[in-house]
Amino acid sequence: MEDNAAGDRGARVFWVSGADDGRLRSIVTTYEFDVVPSGGLACPTYPGYEPKAVGQVCTGADPDQPYNVTVRACNSAGCGAWSEPYSYSRSISPPPSPPSPPKSPP
């Protein structure tokens, strides 16, 4: 995951397709995300076979709240197992003080 991809309260999730095990399967139609705890960071379902190189934008992250994000692939037969969780937290700080004004000449 990458912090701040969608402004002050966002993150960008990156993932790779699962390995081909040689068994005949339907093509992946969507990727689903699960975020714990719910109610803050939200990652919409990604429609498509291959994950985008730019990832999936998730929004609504609360400052200093840790989240666990998992992803799974789905097709016409159902959804696979959830991935291992990725832990994510975003910390924000107040902006730095403005510079001092220049001194007046004597």
Phi, psi and omega in degrees: 000153180235133183283152169062027181286339183236041182093199186294339185238033184234169176213159177239127181261134174242141177208168178239155177295152177292159180292144177282121181265008177086356180272146179288124181220160172289154179294145176295133180252331179209161169240131179252149178240143175237130181239129178235129358284156179277167176099353177240260179300131180231130179241113181290157176300137179260118178274125176147163182278311182255136175297142178289146177297334181272358177079190180241129180278130175245146184229165173091017181293130176273139181302138176062015176262119177284141178233149169246125182243131174234160180225150174215154179264145179230151174216193184294343179269350181133201183243148177279187180287155176289147176291173170296145181289146172251126180273136183219138174210143177238129178253140175237154180231157175293157179293158178291163178293146176293157179293156177292146178292153179296149179283143177286145176294149182292000000 
